[in-house]
XYZ file of N, CA and C in Angstrom:
573
model
N 57.740 -9.445 -21.429
C 57.037 -8.666 -20.422
C 55.528 -8.933 -20.473
N 54.961 -8.913 -21.679
C 53.517 -9.116 -21.828
C 53.104 -10.511 -21.357
N 53.880 -11.527 -21.753
C 53.560 -12.894 -21.333
C 53.642 -13.010 -19.818
N 54.642 -12.398 -19.220
C 54.786 -12.439 -17.757
C 53.592 -11.755 -17.084
N 53.160 -10.625 -17.637
C 52.023 -9.897 -17.083
C 50.732 -10.717 -17.199
N 50.509 -11.333 -18.358
C 49.262 -12.060 -18.598
C 49.197 -13.414 -17.897
N 50.318 -13.916 -17.406
C 50.279 -15.174 -16.666
C 50.231 -14.951 -15.157
N 49.957 -13.717 -14.767
C 49.881 -13.431 -13.336
C 48.749 -14.249 -12.700
N 48.954 -14.638 -11.470
C 47.999 -15.488 -10.748
C 46.612 -14.840 -10.672
N 46.560 -13.523 -10.472
C 45.283 -12.828 -10.363
C 44.475 -12.962 -11.654
N 45.138 -12.755 -12.805
C 44.414 -12.859 -14.075
C 43.993 -14.296 -14.361
N 44.892 -15.232 -14.146
C 44.622 -16.619 -14.516
C 43.643 -17.288 -13.567
N 43.817 -17.119 -12.274
C 42.991 -17.831 -11.292
C 41.735 -17.065 -10.885
N 41.796 -15.737 -10.898
C 40.658 -14.956 -10.394
C 39.750 -14.424 -11.495
N 40.312 -13.810 -12.517
C 39.474 -13.179 -13.541
C 39.112 -14.099 -14.705
N 40.035 -14.913 -15.174
C 39.787 -15.741 -16.362
C 38.568 -16.651 -16.232
N 38.334 -17.290 -15.077
C 37.148 -18.158 -14.995
C 35.823 -17.416 -15.163
N 35.837 -16.105 -15.067
C 34.597 -15.334 -15.161
C 34.446 -14.617 -16.504
N 35.345 -14.869 -17.436
C 35.314 -14.125 -18.698
C 34.032 -14.379 -19.487
N 33.580 -15.628 -19.547
C 32.364 -15.910 -20.312
C 31.144 -15.281 -19.640
N 31.099 -15.336 -18.318
C 29.991 -14.697 -17.599
C 29.985 -13.187 -17.849
N 31.166 -12.595 -17.889
C 31.243 -11.153 -18.187
C 30.675 -10.868 -19.573
N 31.017 -11.721 -20.524
C 30.488 -11.553 -21.877
C 28.968 -11.662 -21.879
N 28.438 -12.632 -21.145
C 26.993 -12.849 -21.140
C 26.224 -11.723 -20.460
N 26.786 -11.172 -19.379
C 26.036 -10.231 -18.559
C 26.377 -8.765 -18.790
N 27.341 -8.448 -19.647
C 27.766 -7.047 -19.755
C 26.638 -6.132 -20.229
N 25.810 -6.604 -21.149
C 24.767 -5.742 -21.700
C 23.726 -5.375 -20.644
N 23.256 -6.365 -19.890
C 22.209 -6.076 -18.915
C 22.753 -5.257 -17.744
N 23.999 -5.527 -17.328
C 24.596 -4.730 -16.252
C 24.752 -3.289 -16.715
N 25.141 -3.107 -17.960
C 25.254 -1.761 -18.524
C 23.894 -1.062 -18.552
N 22.860 -1.809 -18.908
C 21.503 -1.245 -18.906
C 21.100 -0.807 -17.497
N 21.380 -1.643 -16.507
C 21.036 -1.307 -15.117
C 21.834 -0.100 -14.637
N 23.116 -0.051 -15.007
C 23.954 1.077 -14.615
C 23.402 2.374 -15.220
N 23.033 2.311 -16.492
C 22.480 3.483 -17.167
C 21.185 3.928 -16.487
N 20.336 2.984 -16.141
C 19.081 3.299 -15.462
C 19.346 3.933 -14.089
N 20.301 3.375 -13.342
C 20.583 3.876 -11.998
C 21.195 5.277 -12.030
N 21.995 5.576 -13.054
C 22.684 6.877 -13.086
C 21.938 7.929 -13.896
N 21.118 7.514 -14.870
C 20.422 8.474 -15.740
C 18.920 8.502 -15.500
N 18.426 7.560 -14.711
C 16.993 7.445 -14.382
C 16.125 7.236 -15.623
N 16.697 6.557 -16.600
C 15.945 6.145 -17.788
C 16.659 4.955 -18.405
N 15.891 4.139 -19.118
C 16.495 3.012 -19.824
C 17.174 3.517 -21.074
N 18.345 2.962 -21.379
C 18.969 3.237 -22.666
C 18.409 2.223 -23.639
N 17.676 2.671 -24.612
C 16.967 1.794 -25.532
C 17.877 1.428 -26.697
N 18.652 0.383 -26.521
C 19.565 -0.014 -27.582
C 18.875 -0.750 -28.706
N 17.595 -1.084 -28.554
C 16.852 -1.724 -29.640
C 16.444 -0.732 -30.719
N 16.475 0.542 -30.416
C 16.046 1.505 -31.433
C 17.090 1.691 -32.528
N 18.312 1.171 -32.307
C 19.370 1.274 -33.317
C 19.309 0.080 -34.254
N 19.554 0.347 -35.510
C 19.550 -0.716 -36.504
C 20.766 -1.615 -36.265
N 20.535 -2.908 -36.292
C 21.615 -3.850 -36.056
C 22.211 -4.305 -37.384
N 23.522 -4.130 -37.517
C 24.187 -4.630 -38.722
C 24.626 -6.076 -38.526
N 24.893 -6.463 -37.273
C 25.254 -7.838 -36.946
C 24.368 -8.269 -35.786
N 23.680 -9.373 -35.947
C 22.689 -9.780 -34.957
C 23.294 -10.299 -33.662
N 24.563 -10.626 -33.646
C 25.144 -11.167 -32.419
C 25.893 -10.116 -31.606
N 25.862 -8.871 -32.007
C 26.483 -7.791 -31.246
C 25.452 -6.737 -30.888
N 25.696 -6.031 -29.798
C 24.879 -4.870 -29.495
C 25.132 -3.847 -30.596
N 24.117 -3.182 -31.065
C 24.292 -2.310 -32.230
C 25.151 -1.076 -31.955
N 25.028 -0.504 -30.814
C 25.759 0.715 -30.477
C 26.284 0.595 -29.054
N 27.422 1.194 -28.772
C 27.883 1.183 -27.379
C 26.985 2.065 -26.516
N 26.887 1.710 -25.261
C 26.084 2.491 -24.333
C 26.755 3.853 -24.128
N 26.004 4.929 -24.241
C 26.611 6.262 -24.159
C 26.923 6.681 -22.725
N 28.105 6.325 -22.258
C 28.562 6.738 -20.930
C 29.869 7.501 -21.089
N 30.226 8.230 -20.065
C 31.470 8.998 -20.086
C 32.665 8.066 -19.914
N 33.826 8.494 -20.387
C 35.016 7.655 -20.333
C 35.421 7.321 -18.896
N 35.204 8.224 -17.978
C 35.624 7.977 -16.599
C 34.717 6.973 -15.885
N 33.560 6.623 -16.482
C 32.670 5.624 -15.895
C 33.083 4.193 -16.269
N 33.943 4.082 -17.256
C 34.342 2.768 -17.757
C 34.895 1.844 -16.666
N 35.839 2.285 -15.825
C 36.338 1.371 -14.770
C 35.240 0.905 -13.808
N 34.297 1.786 -13.481
C 33.193 1.389 -12.613
C 32.341 0.302 -13.275
N 32.068 0.494 -14.544
C 31.224 -0.456 -15.272
C 31.917 -1.810 -15.372
N 33.199 -1.804 -15.699
C 33.942 -3.060 -15.778
C 33.929 -3.754 -14.415
N 34.157 -3.005 -13.352
C 34.116 -3.575 -12.010
C 32.755 -4.153 -11.675
N 31.690 -3.438 -12.045
C 30.338 -3.935 -11.788
C 30.049 -5.219 -12.562
N 30.472 -5.256 -13.817
C 30.241 -6.449 -14.635
C 30.992 -7.642 -14.054
N 32.245 -7.443 -13.667
C 33.023 -8.545 -13.086
C 32.398 -8.994 -11.770
N 32.021 -8.059 -10.911
C 31.400 -8.425 -9.628
C 30.089 -9.177 -9.840
N 29.270 -8.718 -10.768
C 28.011 -9.385 -11.048
C 28.261 -10.789 -11.603
N 29.258 -10.936 -12.461
C 29.582 -12.245 -13.031
C 30.064 -13.211 -11.963
N 30.899 -12.730 -11.052
C 31.370 -13.568 -9.943
C 30.181 -13.993 -9.082
N 29.307 -13.060 -8.782
C 28.121 -13.359 -7.975
C 27.244 -14.406 -8.659
N 27.020 -14.243 -9.957
C 26.175 -15.187 -10.682
C 26.809 -16.570 -10.734
N 28.128 -16.630 -10.887
C 28.808 -17.918 -10.913
C 28.674 -18.624 -9.563
N 28.765 -17.867 -8.480
C 28.589 -18.450 -7.154
C 27.130 -18.857 -6.927
N 26.194 -18.050 -7.367
C 24.774 -18.372 -7.208
C 24.400 -19.601 -8.028
N 25.044 -19.773 -9.178
C 24.762 -20.932 -10.015
C 25.030 -22.213 -9.235
N 26.140 -22.284 -8.516
C 26.461 -23.464 -7.717
C 25.368 -23.706 -6.676
N 24.917 -22.648 -6.039
C 23.866 -22.767 -5.027
C 22.577 -23.318 -5.642
N 22.166 -22.760 -6.794
C 20.923 -23.192 -7.415
C 21.018 -24.631 -7.916
N 22.163 -25.031 -8.442
C 22.320 -26.415 -8.886
C 22.188 -27.360 -7.700
N 22.853 -27.036 -6.585
C 22.734 -27.877 -5.383
C 21.289 -27.911 -4.882
N 20.619 -26.756 -4.920
C 19.233 -26.698 -4.451
C 18.321 -27.548 -5.331
N 18.485 -27.467 -6.652
C 17.651 -28.256 -7.551
C 17.926 -29.751 -7.417
N 19.196 -30.125 -7.228
C 19.515 -31.541 -7.035
C 18.898 -32.045 -5.733
N 18.971 -31.235 -4.675
C 18.345 -31.625 -3.410
C 16.836 -31.735 -3.558
N 16.240 -30.771 -4.259
C 14.798 -30.802 -4.485
C 14.400 -32.029 -5.292
N 15.196 -32.355 -6.282
C 14.941 -33.552 -7.080
C 14.957 -34.787 -6.193
N 15.933 -34.841 -5.269
C 16.024 -35.979 -4.349
C 14.825 -36.078 -3.431
N 14.251 -34.925 -3.051
C 13.064 -34.943 -2.190
C 11.809 -35.348 -2.952
N 11.706 -34.864 -4.186
C 10.510 -35.139 -4.983
C 10.508 -36.563 -5.517
N 11.646 -36.958 -6.066
C 11.754 -38.299 -6.644
C 12.395 -39.193 -5.607
N 11.686 -40.216 -5.200
C 12.247 -41.145 -4.216
C 13.335 -41.969 -4.869
N 14.569 -41.629 -4.567
C 15.680 -42.381 -5.115
C 15.998 -43.534 -4.175
N 16.200 -44.687 -4.739
C 16.648 -45.808 -3.937
C 18.038 -46.184 -4.407
N 18.851 -46.603 -3.477
C 20.233 -46.916 -3.796
C 20.354 -48.161 -4.663
N 19.372 -49.080 -4.561
C 19.485 -50.308 -5.326
C 18.953 -50.145 -6.749
N 18.586 -48.964 -7.117
C 18.096 -48.700 -8.465
C 19.267 -48.773 -9.438
N 19.308 -49.821 -10.234
C 20.410 -50.020 -11.167
C 20.031 -49.501 -12.544
N 20.848 -48.633 -13.059
C 20.651 -48.133 -14.411
C 21.638 -48.831 -15.334
N 21.189 -49.153 -16.521
C 22.090 -49.754 -17.492
C 22.923 -48.635 -18.120
N 24.220 -48.694 -17.889
C 25.119 -47.635 -18.337
C 25.078 -47.465 -19.848
N 25.048 -48.565 -20.566
C 25.024 -48.489 -22.029
C 23.768 -47.779 -22.512
N 22.614 -48.117 -21.918
C 21.364 -47.463 -22.321
C 21.383 -45.974 -21.999
N 21.866 -45.634 -20.802
C 21.908 -44.226 -20.404
C 22.805 -43.437 -21.355
N 23.999 -43.957 -21.618
C 24.940 -43.255 -22.504
C 24.382 -43.142 -23.922
N 23.793 -44.202 -24.420
C 23.215 -44.150 -25.775
C 22.044 -43.174 -25.832
N 21.240 -43.118 -24.774
C 20.129 -42.158 -24.736
C 20.642 -40.716 -24.721
N 21.715 -40.473 -23.972
C 22.302 -39.126 -23.932
C 22.780 -38.720 -25.314
N 23.494 -39.618 -25.970
C 24.018 -39.311 -27.312
C 22.872 -39.135 -28.302
N 21.844 -39.976 -28.186
C 20.690 -39.847 -29.080
C 19.961 -38.520 -28.856
N 19.839 -38.114 -27.588
C 19.203 -36.819 -27.298
C 19.992 -35.668 -27.901
N 21.309 -35.794 -27.913
C 22.153 -34.706 -28.421
C 22.207 -34.667 -29.946
N 22.161 -35.833 -30.588
C 22.392 -35.875 -32.030
C 21.195 -36.323 -32.848
N 20.262 -37.040 -32.214
C 19.146 -37.605 -32.966
C 19.490 -38.947 -33.585
N 20.690 -39.454 -33.329
C 21.138 -40.733 -33.886
C 21.288 -41.730 -32.749
N 20.692 -42.904 -32.890
C 20.863 -43.963 -31.882
C 22.191 -44.662 -32.170
N 23.181 -44.507 -31.283
C 24.510 -45.064 -31.569
C 24.597 -46.555 -31.239
N 25.610 -47.174 -31.795
C 25.953 -48.551 -31.461
C 27.195 -48.505 -30.579
N 27.373 -49.519 -29.745
C 28.455 -49.501 -28.768
C 29.845 -49.557 -29.396
N 29.951 -50.066 -30.628
C 31.280 -50.125 -31.247
C 31.610 -48.865 -32.059
N 30.715 -47.889 -32.055
C 30.972 -46.633 -32.752
C 31.852 -45.716 -31.906
N 32.562 -44.847 -32.596
C 33.263 -43.751 -31.927
C 32.311 -42.551 -31.875
N 32.627 -41.573 -31.040
C 31.773 -40.378 -30.968
C 31.679 -39.679 -32.312
N 32.765 -39.691 -33.065
C 32.764 -39.035 -34.381
C 31.749 -39.669 -35.330
N 31.494 -40.969 -35.159
C 30.509 -41.653 -36.001
C 29.096 -41.152 -35.735
N 28.881 -40.572 -34.568
C 27.560 -40.056 -34.193
C 27.415 -38.573 -34.512
N 28.471 -37.959 -35.003
C 28.422 -36.522 -35.269
C 28.909 -35.697 -34.100
N 29.454 -36.353 -33.090
C 30.001 -35.643 -31.937
C 31.516 -35.745 -31.963
N 32.141 -34.816 -31.321
C 33.584 -34.867 -31.143
C 33.865 -34.482 -29.698
N 35.083 -34.143 -29.415
C 35.453 -33.802 -28.043
C 34.718 -32.562 -27.547
N 34.182 -31.754 -28.461
C 33.455 -30.550 -28.060
C 32.198 -30.896 -27.272
N 31.560 -32.007 -27.599
C 30.354 -32.424 -26.896
C 30.623 -33.160 -25.591
N 31.896 -33.432 -25.316
C 32.247 -34.227 -24.136
C 31.795 -33.604 -22.812
N 31.949 -32.288 -22.589
C 31.488 -31.734 -21.303
C 29.990 -31.945 -21.058
N 29.191 -31.883 -22.109
C 27.753 -32.098 -21.949
C 27.484 -33.554 -21.586
N 28.171 -34.472 -22.261
C 28.007 -35.894 -21.973
C 28.418 -36.185 -20.526
N 29.563 -35.643 -20.112
C 30.058 -35.863 -18.755
C 29.055 -35.344 -17.724
N 28.543 -34.143 -17.932
C 27.569 -33.570 -17.001
C 26.317 -34.411 -16.897
N 25.820 -34.881 -18.030
C 24.597 -35.689 -18.019
C 24.837 -37.059 -17.389
N 26.016 -37.647 -17.627
C 26.341 -38.929 -16.998
C 26.430 -38.789 -15.483
N 27.132 -37.761 -15.026
C 27.275 -37.552 -13.586
C 25.926 -37.309 -12.930
N 25.066 -36.580 -13.600
C 23.728 -36.325 -13.064
C 22.889 -37.603 -13.036
N 23.006 -38.417 -14.078
C 22.195 -39.637 -14.157
C 22.580 -40.661 -13.108
N 23.870 -40.766 -12.793
C 24.326 -41.827 -11.897
C 24.577 -41.384 -10.463
N 24.517 -40.092 -10.191
C 24.693 -39.620 -8.815
C 23.371 -39.761 -8.062
N 23.486 -40.161 -6.811
C 22.306 -40.292 -5.952
C 22.559 -39.504 -4.673
N 21.623 -39.626 -3.727
C 21.779 -38.905 -2.458
C 23.074 -39.285 -1.749
N 23.393 -40.565 -1.775
C 24.532 -41.062 -1.011
C 25.776 -41.347 -1.845
N 25.690 -41.168 -3.139
C 26.837 -41.453 -3.995
C 26.960 -40.370 -5.063
N 28.096 -39.717 -5.085
C 28.344 -38.696 -6.104
C 29.317 -39.272 -7.123
N 28.828 -39.489 -8.314
C 29.668 -40.022 -9.382
C 30.314 -38.854 -10.102
N 31.609 -38.949 -10.328
C 32.304 -37.853 -11.008
C 33.195 -38.400 -12.113
N 32.563 -38.712 -13.231
C 33.296 -39.080 -14.435
C 33.908 -37.796 -14.988
N 35.119 -37.864 -15.492
C 35.750 -36.665 -16.055
C 35.866 -36.798 -17.564
N 35.964 -35.664 -18.212
C 36.134 -35.656 -19.667
C 37.442 -36.324 -20.055
N 38.474 -36.128 -19.244
C 39.771 -36.743 -19.545
C 39.660 -38.265 -19.570
N 38.874 -38.829 -18.645
C 38.684 -40.285 -18.628
C 38.024 -40.766 -19.910
N 37.011 -40.051 -20.353
C 36.257 -40.485 -21.540
C 36.991 -40.198 -22.844
N 37.822 -39.171 -22.867
C 38.553 -38.852 -24.099
C 39.607 -39.900 -24.427
N 40.009 -40.683 -23.438
C 41.024 -41.714 -23.686
C 40.418 -42.966 -24.318
N 39.106 -43.005 -24.487
C 38.438 -44.186 -25.045
C 38.346 -44.087 -26.553
N 38.149 -45.269 -27.174
C 38.044 -45.306 -28.633
C 36.617 -45.512 -29.120
N 35.772 -46.110 -28.273
C 34.398 -46.377 -28.702
C 33.434 -46.074 -27.561
N 32.165 -46.080 -27.894
C 31.135 -45.836 -26.887
C 31.114 -46.985 -25.877
N 31.398 -48.203 -26.333
C 31.503 -49.339 -25.428
C 32.622 -49.138 -24.410
N 33.752 -48.576 -24.851
C 34.848 -48.268 -23.923
C 34.409 -47.203 -22.918
N 33.608 -46.247 -23.365
C 33.099 -45.214 -22.461
C 32.220 -45.843 -21.385
N 31.413 -46.823 -21.777
C 30.558 -47.523 -20.818
C 31.419 -48.198 -19.753
N 32.533 -48.836 -20.185
C 33.430 -49.494 -19.228
C 34.032 -48.489 -18.251
N 34.437 -47.309 -18.755
C 35.023 -46.277 -17.890
C 33.988 -45.790 -16.873
N 32.759 -45.560 -17.328
C 31.707 -45.100 -16.422
C 31.421 -46.165 -15.367
N 31.356 -47.432 -15.770
C 31.111 -48.516 -14.808
C 32.232 -48.610 -13.777
N 33.478 -48.432 -14.223
C 34.608 -48.452 -13.286
C 34.516 -47.289 -12.300
N 34.141 -46.121 -12.794
C 34.007 -44.952 -11.919
C 32.897 -45.165 -10.898
N 31.771 -45.721 -11.337
C 30.661 -45.998 -10.418
C 31.096 -47.013 -9.370
N 31.818 -48.037 -9.792
C 32.284 -49.052 -8.841
C 33.237 -48.429 -7.819
N 34.126 -47.543 -8.257
C 35.048 -46.884 -7.336
C 34.305 -45.989 -6.344
N 33.318 -45.255 -6.850
C 32.551 -44.353 -5.985
C 31.705 -45.134 -4.990
N 31.258 -46.327 -5.383
C 30.393 -47.126 -4.511
C 31.176 -47.935 -3.489
N 32.488 -48.084 -3.716
C 33.316 -48.895 -2.811
C 33.364 -48.280 -1.419
N 33.507 -49.114 -0.431
C 33.598 -48.636 0.957
C 34.844 -47.796 1.147
N 34.730 -46.747 1.912
C 35.874 -45.896 2.239
C 36.156 -44.832 1.224
N 35.353 -44.729 0.178
C 35.586 -43.696 -0.829
C 34.551 -42.630 -0.702
């Protein structure tokens, strides 16, 4: 019964993608709610913290306010997730206006990938190394993918390398080949 309930489409497709945002924003939304309903800030800094990564004390609200607060936190998280997409598109467009991008500007994939890895780890990698040799593992892959897509996308070409594509490689040189293949596919006519 529990597994059937937790695999419901609403929980998996609608609420789960916002769980991290809810975690990030719950404290400030709670502060705003307290201010709006009590006309004063709840000063949670005045409590001694036993663990630095948790709020020291729960916000003092009545039990019947809990569903409202949860709803507000989820709504705010959904809004922020949607606004994030807007701001990313706006900044990319602004970057395109400020920096004159030319389509014939060729970037060396190996240099770009090695620079990304060096920025993340402080180690200049060699092309025959695996990510583990640089101190990275699959956990760093989303950051690498995001930076690669940003580096190679232009006004007229959106490069979309995926983590799955790069995880199938054995070395950084293989990653360069995958990125080059993706760029070639994206640049081909009709794509």
